[in-house]
Amino acid sequence: MNPVSETTRTVSERLDALSFTRKHLRVLSGSGLGWALDAMDVGLISFIIAALTQHWGLTKGEGGLIASVGFLGMAIGASLGGLLADRIGRRQVFALTLLVYGLATGASALVGGLALLLIFRFLVGLGLGAELPVASTYVSEFAPARIRGRIIVILEAFWAVGWTASAVIGYFVVPASENGWRWAFAIGAVPAVYALVVRLGLPESPRWLASRGRTAEAESVVAEFEASAPLRATAAHAGAVGAETATASRSEELAEPAASVRADAAVVQPVRNRLAAIWAPAYRTRTAAIWAVWFCVNFAYYGAFIWIPSILVDAGFGLVRSFGFTLLITLAQLPGYAVAAWLIEKWGRRLTLSVFLVGSAASAIAFGTAETETAIVAAGMALSFFNLGAWGALYAVTPEIYPTSLRGTGAGWAAGFGRIASIAAPLLVPVMLAAGGAGLTFTVFAVFFLLAAAAAWALVEFRGKSLDEA
């Protein structure tokens, strides 16, 4: 038996047997705040595009380019970030990406023209794209198996916090003056400071440390979590459930030791081999399915939410009023995450993801055909509720379907492939709006949501299972 594999199983069993502790809360909240700051940046650009269209006289094509160049950076960043996370560790990449996009966002406040803004938006995308899949991988590797899905959905719920913050800034700051968009960018530079807190305050993933043969460090981190106080009154019961889960996991792992040895051997392989590994026969179907889901959800989500403020302005609601509607629509994201977090451990990953995607499709059609203010806000809130719940489930399932040595690579490349759609969507929305208005545009989004729902059923269900069973 490979000694590294033996250590990995021991670390994994101990992590899965834990109750939810104060250490877990620190990892979740620390990573979640970074996630919220990411969302704030992405959300702000939708308001800034609407403002710059008025202040700079931008065309819709130029506005779409501002969004798309950021997503181009995100596609590259997600792919590189996942590879780096498997090579040098989750925490280092997490902190570095926050620093890169925070500084680039702050610098965007000083630009005087479109060309320089596009350059900084690309750099922002590099950092943001790398951070998101790394953060979900990082948190999932600390979470006990029985509540892992719920924890990742809660992590993803920080996105709603950040997007709501962007809507508040968009409503109160961006339209306040001709330079309001510059102040919005300046606020977005906060992650550059926070990156230092992340780097110094959070531990490295013990699963990753064990897979790299850094046994003493891995066991030290696990020991700290074991010594940390549980946050739930039912800690004894949770520990018993965790022990039962770990025992089942142990028996399955011992029955198939070759899979674990093979996964650990992948650590020392070069990048090309790790990319080939996620398309090996054992992972080919799940990789194709997760790439398809990421592509379709990215196209529909970013196509809709980047353009909603501008679409409302074009509908004659005015800048401040349309931003107010967008703020109301955004508030529905948090309930969507809450329901998804509850259902994901009740129904499982695939059913929860597919139900929320079907709900997103229905909401998209309703929004595209809404005519009254009440109908627009109600349909928009439903779209926020279902779509962001689907995102929570998607981020929960993605890291689970790969072993530790391939987890960052697999999650990063799925996100990177999805970003191709997020690059295309903002550019295609003006074309679709010109061709058939909001009705046609949101019908197309509904079709993409339904395709994603179908692809979700090809994924492997990991509710309650150890990550090492991937």
Short mmCIF file of C-alpha atoms in Angstrom, two decimals:
data_model
loop_
_atom_site.label_atom_id
_atom_site.label_comp_id
_atom_site.label_asym_id
_atom_site.label_seq_id
_atom_site.Cartn_x
_atom_site.Cartn_y
_atom_site.Cartn_z
CA MET A 1 0.00 0.00 0.00
CA ASN A 2 1.29 3.44 -0.93
CA PRO A 3 2.13 5.29 2.35
CA VAL A 4 0.84 8.58 0.97
CA SER A 5 -2.50 6.92 0.16
CA GLU A 6 -2.65 5.45 3.67
CA THR A 7 -2.07 8.88 5.19
CA THR A 8 -4.65 10.46 2.89
CA ARG A 9 -7.30 8.00 4.03
CA THR A 10 -6.44 8.57 7.70
CA VAL A 11 -6.69 12.34 7.33
CA SER A 12 -9.92 12.04 5.34
CA GLU A 13 -11.55 9.76 7.90
CA ARG A 14 -10.66 12.11 10.74
CA LEU A 15 -12.03 15.11 8.85
CA ASP A 16 -15.26 13.30 7.96
CA ALA A 17 -15.75 12.24 11.61
CA LEU A 18 -15.66 15.83 12.90
CA SER A 19 -18.58 17.93 14.03
CA PHE A 20 -18.89 21.43 12.59
CA THR A 21 -16.40 23.39 14.71
CA ARG A 22 -15.27 26.95 15.20
CA LYS A 23 -12.35 26.17 12.89
CA HIS A 24 -14.79 25.14 10.16
CA LEU A 25 -16.69 28.38 10.67
CA ARG A 26 -13.47 30.35 10.29
CA VAL A 27 -12.60 28.58 7.02
CA LEU A 28 -16.16 29.04 5.73
CA SER A 29 -16.49 32.70 6.72
CA GLY A 30 -12.96 33.61 5.60
CA SER A 31 -13.45 32.00 2.21
CA GLY A 32 -17.02 33.28 1.99
CA LEU A 33 -16.00 36.89 2.50
CA GLY A 34 -13.57 36.55 -0.39
CA TRP A 35 -16.39 35.02 -2.43
CA ALA A 36 -18.69 37.94 -1.56
CA LEU A 37 -16.06 40.45 -2.63
CA ASP A 38 -15.75 38.59 -5.95
CA ALA A 39 -19.50 38.81 -6.49
CA MET A 40 -19.46 42.50 -5.65
CA ASP A 41 -16.94 43.10 -8.42
CA VAL A 42 -18.89 41.11 -11.04
CA GLY A 43 -22.16 42.73 -10.01
CA LEU A 44 -20.75 46.25 -10.09
CA ILE A 45 -19.79 45.99 -13.74
CA SER A 46 -23.45 45.56 -14.76
CA PHE A 47 -24.28 48.93 -13.15
CA ILE A 48 -21.11 50.59 -14.43
CA ILE A 49 -21.83 49.53 -18.01
CA ALA A 50 -25.27 51.17 -17.78
CA ALA A 51 -23.72 54.36 -16.36
CA LEU A 52 -20.86 54.54 -18.87
CA THR A 53 -23.33 54.07 -21.72
CA GLN A 54 -24.72 57.46 -20.68
CA HIS A 55 -21.52 59.23 -19.57
CA TRP A 56 -19.19 58.00 -22.34
CA GLY A 57 -21.81 57.40 -25.00
CA LEU A 58 -20.86 53.72 -25.31
CA THR A 59 -22.70 51.50 -27.74
CA LYS A 60 -24.22 48.24 -26.56
CA GLY A 61 -21.46 46.40 -28.40
CA GLU A 62 -18.81 48.30 -26.44
CA GLY A 63 -20.67 47.62 -23.20
CA GLY A 64 -20.77 43.94 -24.02
CA LEU A 65 -17.05 44.03 -24.74
CA ILE A 66 -16.33 45.41 -21.25
CA ALA A 67 -18.15 42.44 -19.72
CA SER A 68 -16.77 39.85 -22.12
CA VAL A 69 -13.10 40.79 -21.76
CA GLY A 70 -13.45 40.23 -18.03
CA PHE A 71 -14.93 36.81 -18.66
CA LEU A 72 -12.08 36.03 -21.08
CA GLY A 73 -9.72 36.65 -18.19
CA MET A 74 -11.92 34.48 -15.97
CA ALA A 75 -11.74 31.58 -18.43
CA ILE A 76 -7.95 31.68 -18.45
CA GLY A 77 -7.75 32.31 -14.71
CA ALA A 78 -10.06 29.38 -13.83
CA SER A 79 -7.99 26.95 -15.89
CA LEU A 80 -4.62 28.14 -14.55
CA GLY A 81 -5.88 28.57 -11.00
CA GLY A 82 -7.04 24.97 -10.76
CA LEU A 83 -3.72 23.66 -12.03
CA LEU A 84 -1.78 25.86 -9.61
CA ALA A 85 -4.01 24.84 -6.71
CA ASP A 86 -3.16 21.18 -7.31
CA ARG A 87 0.52 22.01 -7.56
CA ILE A 88 1.30 24.67 -4.93
CA GLY A 89 -1.74 24.49 -2.65
CA ARG A 90 -5.23 25.94 -2.29
CA ARG A 91 -4.54 28.74 0.20
CA GLN A 92 -1.65 30.33 -1.72
CA VAL A 93 -3.64 30.52 -4.95
CA PHE A 94 -6.71 31.81 -3.09
CA ALA A 95 -4.78 34.72 -1.59
CA LEU A 96 -2.85 35.54 -4.78
CA THR A 97 -5.98 35.71 -6.92
CA LEU A 98 -7.73 38.04 -4.46
CA LEU A 99 -4.72 40.35 -4.56
CA VAL A 100 -4.53 40.42 -8.38
CA TYR A 101 -8.14 41.26 -9.05
CA GLY A 102 -8.44 43.64 -6.08
CA LEU A 103 -5.56 45.80 -7.32
CA ALA A 104 -6.81 45.71 -10.92
CA THR A 105 -10.29 46.77 -9.82
CA GLY A 106 -8.91 49.71 -7.85
CA ALA A 107 -6.79 50.77 -10.84
CA SER A 108 -9.92 50.71 -13.03
CA ALA A 109 -11.19 53.74 -11.08
CA LEU A 110 -8.42 55.86 -12.62
CA VAL A 111 -8.92 55.07 -16.31
CA GLY A 112 -9.83 57.77 -18.79
CA GLY A 113 -10.90 55.68 -21.77
CA LEU A 114 -12.25 52.38 -22.99
CA ALA A 115 -8.94 50.76 -24.03
CA LEU A 116 -7.30 50.97 -20.61
CA LEU A 117 -10.52 49.89 -18.89
CA LEU A 118 -10.57 46.74 -21.06
CA ILE A 119 -6.99 45.90 -20.02
CA PHE A 120 -7.78 46.20 -16.33
CA ARG A 121 -11.04 44.24 -16.70
CA PHE A 122 -9.04 41.40 -18.25
CA LEU A 123 -6.66 41.40 -15.27
CA VAL A 124 -9.63 41.47 -12.89
CA GLY A 125 -11.00 38.44 -14.69
CA LEU A 126 -7.73 36.53 -14.34
CA GLY A 127 -7.83 36.84 -10.56
CA LEU A 128 -11.56 36.33 -10.19
CA GLY A 129 -11.70 33.31 -12.49
CA ALA A 130 -8.94 31.53 -10.59
CA GLU A 131 -10.37 32.26 -7.16
CA LEU A 132 -13.89 30.85 -7.45
CA PRO A 133 -13.20 27.15 -8.22
CA VAL A 134 -10.21 27.17 -5.84
CA ALA A 135 -12.33 28.50 -2.98
CA SER A 136 -15.01 25.81 -3.39
CA THR A 137 -12.34 23.11 -3.64
CA TYR A 138 -10.61 24.46 -0.54
CA VAL A 139 -13.75 24.54 1.62
CA SER A 140 -15.03 21.16 0.39
CA GLU A 141 -11.79 19.51 1.53
CA PHE A 142 -12.39 20.61 5.13
CA ALA A 143 -16.11 19.78 5.27
CA PRO A 144 -17.37 16.53 6.87
CA ALA A 145 -18.97 14.28 4.23
CA ARG A 146 -22.47 14.30 5.73
CA ILE A 147 -22.82 18.11 5.50
CA ARG A 148 -20.35 18.94 2.71
CA GLY A 149 -22.99 19.84 0.13
CA ARG A 150 -24.78 22.15 2.54
CA ILE A 151 -21.55 23.90 3.51
CA ILE A 152 -20.62 24.56 -0.14
CA VAL A 153 -24.07 25.97 -0.85
CA ILE A 154 -23.67 28.26 2.18
CA LEU A 155 -20.28 29.31 0.78
CA GLU A 156 -21.92 30.06 -2.55
CA ALA A 157 -24.60 32.05 -0.68
CA PHE A 158 -21.93 34.64 0.08
CA TRP A 159 -22.21 35.42 -3.63
CA ALA A 160 -25.69 36.81 -2.96
CA VAL A 161 -24.28 38.96 -0.16
CA GLY A 162 -21.68 40.41 -2.51
CA TRP A 163 -24.12 40.88 -5.39
CA THR A 164 -26.54 42.62 -3.03
CA ALA A 165 -23.69 44.88 -1.91
CA SER A 166 -23.01 45.70 -5.56
CA ALA A 167 -26.70 46.51 -6.07
CA VAL A 168 -26.63 48.84 -3.05
CA ILE A 169 -23.49 50.54 -4.38
CA GLY A 170 -25.04 50.63 -7.84
CA TYR A 171 -28.17 52.28 -6.50
CA PHE A 172 -26.61 54.83 -4.13
CA VAL A 173 -23.09 55.48 -5.46
CA VAL A 174 -22.97 54.97 -9.25
CA PRO A 175 -25.75 57.41 -10.23
CA ALA A 176 -24.84 59.96 -7.53
CA SER A 177 -22.44 61.85 -9.80
CA GLU A 178 -20.64 61.61 -13.12
CA ASN A 179 -17.72 59.98 -11.28
CA GLY A 180 -19.89 57.64 -9.21
CA TRP A 181 -18.66 54.65 -11.23
CA ARG A 182 -15.07 55.53 -10.26
CA TRP A 183 -15.98 55.42 -6.57
CA ALA A 184 -17.65 52.05 -7.15
CA PHE A 185 -14.42 50.66 -8.60
CA ALA A 186 -12.44 52.11 -5.69
CA ILE A 187 -14.67 50.26 -3.22
CA GLY A 188 -13.97 47.10 -5.20
CA ALA A 189 -10.28 47.38 -4.31
CA VAL A 190 -11.01 46.15 -0.76
CA PRO A 191 -10.06 42.53 -1.66
CA ALA A 192 -6.44 43.60 -2.14
CA VAL A 193 -6.21 44.27 1.61
CA TYR A 194 -8.27 41.24 2.51
CA ALA A 195 -5.88 38.95 0.57
CA LEU A 196 -3.24 39.46 3.26
CA VAL A 197 -5.73 38.39 5.95
CA VAL A 198 -6.56 35.24 4.01
CA ARG A 199 -2.91 34.32 3.49
CA LEU A 200 -2.01 34.68 7.17
CA GLY A 201 -5.16 33.46 8.84
CA LEU A 202 -6.37 30.31 7.07
CA PRO A 203 -4.76 26.84 7.10
CA GLU A 204 -3.78 24.84 4.04
CA SER A 205 -6.05 21.94 3.05
CA PRO A 206 -4.92 18.86 5.01
CA ARG A 207 -6.18 16.58 2.24
CA TRP A 208 -3.91 18.37 -0.22
CA LEU A 209 -0.98 18.30 2.22
CA ALA A 210 -1.43 14.55 2.76
CA SER A 211 -1.65 13.90 -0.98
CA ARG A 212 1.71 15.68 -1.37
CA GLY A 213 3.32 13.56 1.32
CA ARG A 214 3.47 16.41 3.86
CA THR A 215 2.13 14.12 6.57
CA ALA A 216 3.16 16.03 9.69
CA GLU A 217 1.61 19.29 8.44
CA ALA A 218 -1.62 17.56 7.44
CA GLU A 219 -1.99 15.84 10.80
CA SER A 220 -1.21 19.07 12.62
CA VAL A 221 -4.04 20.88 10.82
CA VAL A 222 -6.48 18.04 11.49
CA ALA A 223 -5.48 17.97 15.16
CA GLU A 224 -6.32 21.68 15.45
CA PHE A 225 -9.79 21.03 14.05
CA GLU A 226 -10.28 18.05 16.37
CA ALA A 227 -9.38 20.26 19.34
CA SER A 228 -11.73 23.04 18.25
CA ALA A 229 -15.08 23.38 20.02
CA PRO A 230 -18.16 22.09 18.13
CA LEU A 231 -20.76 24.76 17.35
CA ARG A 232 -23.80 22.48 17.56
CA ALA A 233 -25.43 21.19 20.74
CA THR A 234 -25.86 17.86 19.00
CA ALA A 235 -22.13 17.39 18.61
CA ALA A 236 -22.12 13.93 20.16
CA HIS A 237 -24.80 12.72 17.77
CA ALA A 238 -23.06 14.36 14.80
CA GLY A 239 -19.80 12.72 15.80
CA ALA A 240 -21.48 9.32 15.90
CA VAL A 241 -22.91 9.89 12.43
CA GLY A 242 -19.49 11.00 11.25
CA ALA A 243 -17.84 7.89 12.68
CA GLU A 244 -20.39 5.71 10.89
CA THR A 245 -19.69 7.57 7.64
CA ALA A 246 -15.95 7.18 8.12
CA THR A 247 -16.29 3.45 8.81
CA ALA A 248 -18.30 2.93 5.63
CA SER A 249 -15.82 5.02 3.70
CA ARG A 250 -12.88 3.01 5.12
CA SER A 251 -14.34 -0.34 4.07
CA GLU A 252 -15.02 0.88 0.54
CA GLU A 253 -11.53 2.37 0.20
CA LEU A 254 -9.83 -0.83 1.41
CA ALA A 255 -11.85 -2.78 -1.13
CA GLU A 256 -10.43 -0.69 -3.95
CA PRO A 257 -6.94 0.49 -2.93
CA ALA A 258 -5.74 0.81 -6.51
CA ALA A 259 -8.00 3.79 -7.16
CA SER A 260 -6.49 5.72 -4.25
CA VAL A 261 -2.93 4.86 -5.25
CA ARG A 262 -3.66 5.92 -8.80
CA ALA A 263 -5.09 9.26 -7.61
CA ASP A 264 -2.06 10.00 -5.44
CA ALA A 265 0.33 9.08 -8.23
CA ALA A 266 -1.31 11.79 -10.34
CA VAL A 267 0.13 14.42 -7.99
CA VAL A 268 3.59 14.10 -9.47
CA GLN A 269 2.40 14.01 -13.06
CA PRO A 270 2.93 17.05 -15.29
CA VAL A 271 0.08 19.35 -16.25
CA ARG A 272 -0.61 17.52 -19.51
CA ASN A 273 -1.12 14.24 -17.69
CA ARG A 274 -3.47 15.80 -15.13
CA LEU A 275 -5.61 17.21 -17.93
CA ALA A 276 -5.64 13.82 -19.63
CA ALA A 277 -6.60 12.19 -16.32
CA ILE A 278 -9.90 14.08 -16.02
CA TRP A 279 -10.82 12.65 -19.44
CA ALA A 280 -9.75 9.10 -18.55
CA PRO A 281 -12.51 6.46 -18.88
CA ALA A 282 -13.30 6.60 -15.14
CA TYR A 283 -14.05 10.35 -15.29
CA ARG A 284 -14.96 10.96 -18.95
CA THR A 285 -18.75 11.00 -18.58
CA ARG A 286 -18.78 13.16 -15.48
CA THR A 287 -16.28 15.60 -17.02
CA ALA A 288 -18.37 15.99 -20.19
CA ALA A 289 -21.53 16.46 -18.12
CA ILE A 290 -20.07 19.02 -15.72
CA TRP A 291 -18.52 21.00 -18.58
CA ALA A 292 -21.92 21.08 -20.32
CA VAL A 293 -23.69 22.28 -17.17
CA TRP A 294 -21.09 24.98 -16.53
CA PHE A 295 -21.28 26.18 -20.14
CA CYS A 296 -25.08 26.43 -20.25
CA VAL A 297 -25.49 28.02 -16.82
CA ASN A 298 -22.77 30.59 -17.50
CA PHE A 299 -24.37 31.60 -20.80
CA ALA A 300 -27.83 32.09 -19.34
CA TYR A 301 -26.79 33.63 -16.01
CA TYR A 302 -24.29 36.20 -17.23
CA GLY A 303 -26.27 36.95 -20.36
CA ALA A 304 -29.24 37.85 -18.18
CA PHE A 305 -27.79 39.48 -15.08
CA ILE A 306 -25.07 41.57 -16.71
CA TRP A 307 -27.70 43.17 -18.96
CA ILE A 308 -30.76 43.43 -16.67
CA PRO A 309 -29.98 47.02 -15.50
CA SER A 310 -29.43 48.16 -19.10
CA ILE A 311 -32.53 46.34 -20.35
CA LEU A 312 -34.63 48.11 -17.71
CA VAL A 313 -33.12 51.47 -18.65
CA ASP A 314 -33.98 50.81 -22.30
CA ALA A 315 -37.53 49.94 -21.21
CA GLY A 316 -37.86 53.56 -20.04
CA PHE A 317 -37.49 53.18 -16.28
CA GLY A 318 -34.54 55.56 -15.91
CA LEU A 319 -31.12 54.87 -14.39
CA VAL A 320 -32.00 55.21 -10.69
CA ARG A 321 -35.34 53.41 -10.98
CA SER A 322 -33.92 50.51 -12.98
CA PHE A 323 -31.11 50.15 -10.41
CA GLY A 324 -33.78 50.06 -7.68
CA PHE A 325 -35.61 47.25 -9.48
CA THR A 326 -32.32 45.38 -9.85
CA LEU A 327 -31.70 45.72 -6.11
CA LEU A 328 -35.10 44.14 -5.37
CA ILE A 329 -34.43 41.33 -7.85
CA THR A 330 -31.05 40.69 -6.26
CA LEU A 331 -32.50 40.30 -2.76
CA ALA A 332 -34.20 37.07 -3.85
CA GLN A 333 -30.84 35.36 -4.23
CA LEU A 334 -30.38 34.64 -0.51
CA PRO A 335 -33.66 32.67 -0.09
CA GLY A 336 -32.68 30.68 -3.18
CA TYR A 337 -29.41 29.66 -1.57
CA ALA A 338 -31.13 28.86 1.74
CA VAL A 339 -33.62 26.49 0.13
CA ALA A 340 -30.91 24.86 -1.99
CA ALA A 341 -28.71 24.38 1.09
CA TRP A 342 -31.54 22.54 2.82
CA LEU A 343 -32.58 20.44 -0.18
CA ILE A 344 -29.11 19.39 -1.30
CA GLU A 345 -28.69 17.01 1.65
CA LYS A 346 -32.35 15.92 1.45
CA TRP A 347 -32.80 15.35 -2.27
CA GLY A 348 -29.16 15.02 -3.30
CA ARG A 349 -27.05 17.03 -5.74
CA ARG A 350 -28.51 16.03 -9.10
CA LEU A 351 -32.19 16.43 -8.25
CA THR A 352 -31.66 19.75 -6.46
CA LEU A 353 -29.56 21.11 -9.32
CA SER A 354 -31.99 20.02 -12.03
CA VAL A 355 -35.10 21.32 -10.21
CA PHE A 356 -33.55 24.75 -9.70
CA LEU A 357 -32.45 24.84 -13.35
CA VAL A 358 -35.97 24.02 -14.56
CA GLY A 359 -37.27 26.75 -12.25
CA SER A 360 -34.71 29.14 -13.78
CA ALA A 361 -35.99 28.29 -17.27
CA ALA A 362 -39.60 29.02 -16.33
CA SER A 363 -38.60 32.27 -14.63
CA ALA A 364 -36.57 33.39 -17.67
CA ILE A 365 -39.60 32.99 -19.94
CA ALA A 366 -41.77 34.88 -17.44
CA PHE A 367 -39.26 37.75 -17.25
CA GLY A 368 -38.92 37.98 -21.03
CA THR A 369 -42.70 38.32 -21.46
CA ALA A 370 -43.45 40.52 -18.41
CA GLU A 371 -44.91 43.94 -19.17
CA THR A 372 -45.99 45.53 -15.89
CA GLU A 373 -43.62 46.70 -13.15
CA THR A 374 -44.99 44.13 -10.72
CA ALA A 375 -44.57 41.29 -13.20
CA ILE A 376 -41.03 42.37 -14.11
CA VAL A 377 -39.89 42.50 -10.48
CA ALA A 378 -41.67 39.25 -9.54
CA ALA A 379 -40.25 37.33 -12.52
CA GLY A 380 -36.81 38.80 -11.92
CA MET A 381 -36.91 37.75 -8.27
CA ALA A 382 -37.96 34.23 -9.26
CA LEU A 383 -35.06 34.11 -11.73
CA SER A 384 -32.68 35.20 -8.97
CA PHE A 385 -34.12 32.64 -6.54
CA PHE A 386 -33.86 29.62 -8.83
CA ASN A 387 -30.70 30.56 -10.70
CA LEU A 388 -28.59 31.28 -7.65
CA GLY A 389 -29.88 28.15 -5.92
CA ALA A 390 -28.70 26.23 -8.98
CA TRP A 391 -25.28 27.89 -8.73
CA GLY A 392 -25.03 26.73 -5.12
CA ALA A 393 -25.75 23.14 -6.08
CA LEU A 394 -23.33 23.32 -9.03
CA TYR A 395 -20.45 24.54 -6.88
CA ALA A 396 -21.23 21.77 -4.38
CA VAL A 397 -21.14 18.94 -6.89
CA THR A 398 -18.17 20.06 -9.01
CA PRO A 399 -15.27 19.43 -6.58
CA GLU A 400 -16.82 16.17 -5.38
CA ILE A 401 -16.54 14.26 -8.64
CA TYR A 402 -12.71 14.21 -8.70
CA PRO A 403 -10.05 12.81 -6.32
CA THR A 404 -7.88 15.18 -4.28
CA SER A 405 -4.95 15.17 -6.70
CA LEU A 406 -7.22 16.19 -9.61
CA ARG A 407 -9.85 18.21 -7.75
CA GLY A 408 -8.43 21.68 -8.43
CA THR A 409 -7.69 20.82 -12.06
CA GLY A 410 -11.12 19.28 -12.65
CA ALA A 411 -13.06 22.09 -10.99
CA GLY A 412 -10.90 24.79 -12.57
CA TRP A 413 -11.22 23.49 -16.11
CA ALA A 414 -14.97 22.99 -15.78
CA ALA A 415 -15.26 26.62 -14.66
CA GLY A 416 -12.83 27.72 -17.40
CA PHE A 417 -14.86 25.99 -20.11
CA GLY A 418 -18.00 27.59 -18.73
CA ARG A 419 -16.40 31.00 -19.01
CA ILE A 420 -16.33 30.61 -22.79
CA ALA A 421 -20.10 30.96 -22.62
CA SER A 422 -19.86 33.96 -20.30
CA ILE A 423 -17.55 35.62 -22.83
CA ALA A 424 -19.99 35.05 -25.68
CA ALA A 425 -23.24 35.87 -23.87
CA PRO A 426 -22.70 39.61 -23.19
CA LEU A 427 -21.70 40.08 -26.84
CA LEU A 428 -24.68 38.14 -28.19
CA VAL A 429 -27.34 39.74 -25.98
CA PRO A 430 -27.43 43.04 -27.96
CA VAL A 431 -27.83 41.01 -31.16
CA MET A 432 -30.68 38.95 -29.69
CA LEU A 433 -32.37 42.05 -28.27
CA ALA A 434 -32.25 43.71 -31.69
CA ALA A 435 -33.59 40.58 -33.38
CA GLY A 436 -36.47 39.72 -31.08
CA GLY A 437 -36.41 41.83 -27.96
CA ALA A 438 -36.43 40.55 -24.39
CA GLY A 439 -38.89 37.78 -25.27
CA LEU A 440 -36.52 36.04 -27.68
CA THR A 441 -33.46 36.73 -25.53
CA PHE A 442 -34.84 35.19 -22.36
CA THR A 443 -36.36 32.26 -24.26
CA VAL A 444 -32.85 31.42 -25.45
CA PHE A 445 -31.67 31.61 -21.84
CA ALA A 446 -34.49 29.23 -20.85
CA VAL A 447 -33.33 26.70 -23.44
CA PHE A 448 -29.80 26.79 -22.03
CA PHE A 449 -31.14 26.25 -18.50
CA LEU A 450 -33.09 23.18 -19.68
CA LEU A 451 -30.04 21.76 -21.45
CA ALA A 452 -28.07 22.16 -18.22
CA ALA A 453 -30.83 20.40 -16.26
CA ALA A 454 -30.65 17.43 -18.64
CA ALA A 455 -26.84 17.23 -18.45
CA ALA A 456 -26.96 17.26 -14.64
CA TRP A 457 -28.40 13.75 -14.62
CA ALA A 458 -25.15 12.35 -16.04
CA LEU A 459 -23.26 13.47 -12.91
CA VAL A 460 -22.32 11.11 -10.09
CA GLU A 461 -24.24 11.54 -6.83
CA PHE A 462 -21.94 12.05 -3.81
CA ARG A 463 -24.41 12.96 -1.07
CA GLY A 464 -23.01 11.71 2.25
CA LYS A 465 -19.94 10.08 0.69
CA SER A 466 -16.28 10.71 1.42
CA LEU A 467 -14.39 12.83 -1.08
CA ASP A 468 -11.92 9.96 -1.42
CA GLU A 469 -14.60 7.82 -3.03
CA ALA A 470 -14.42 9.99 -6.17
#
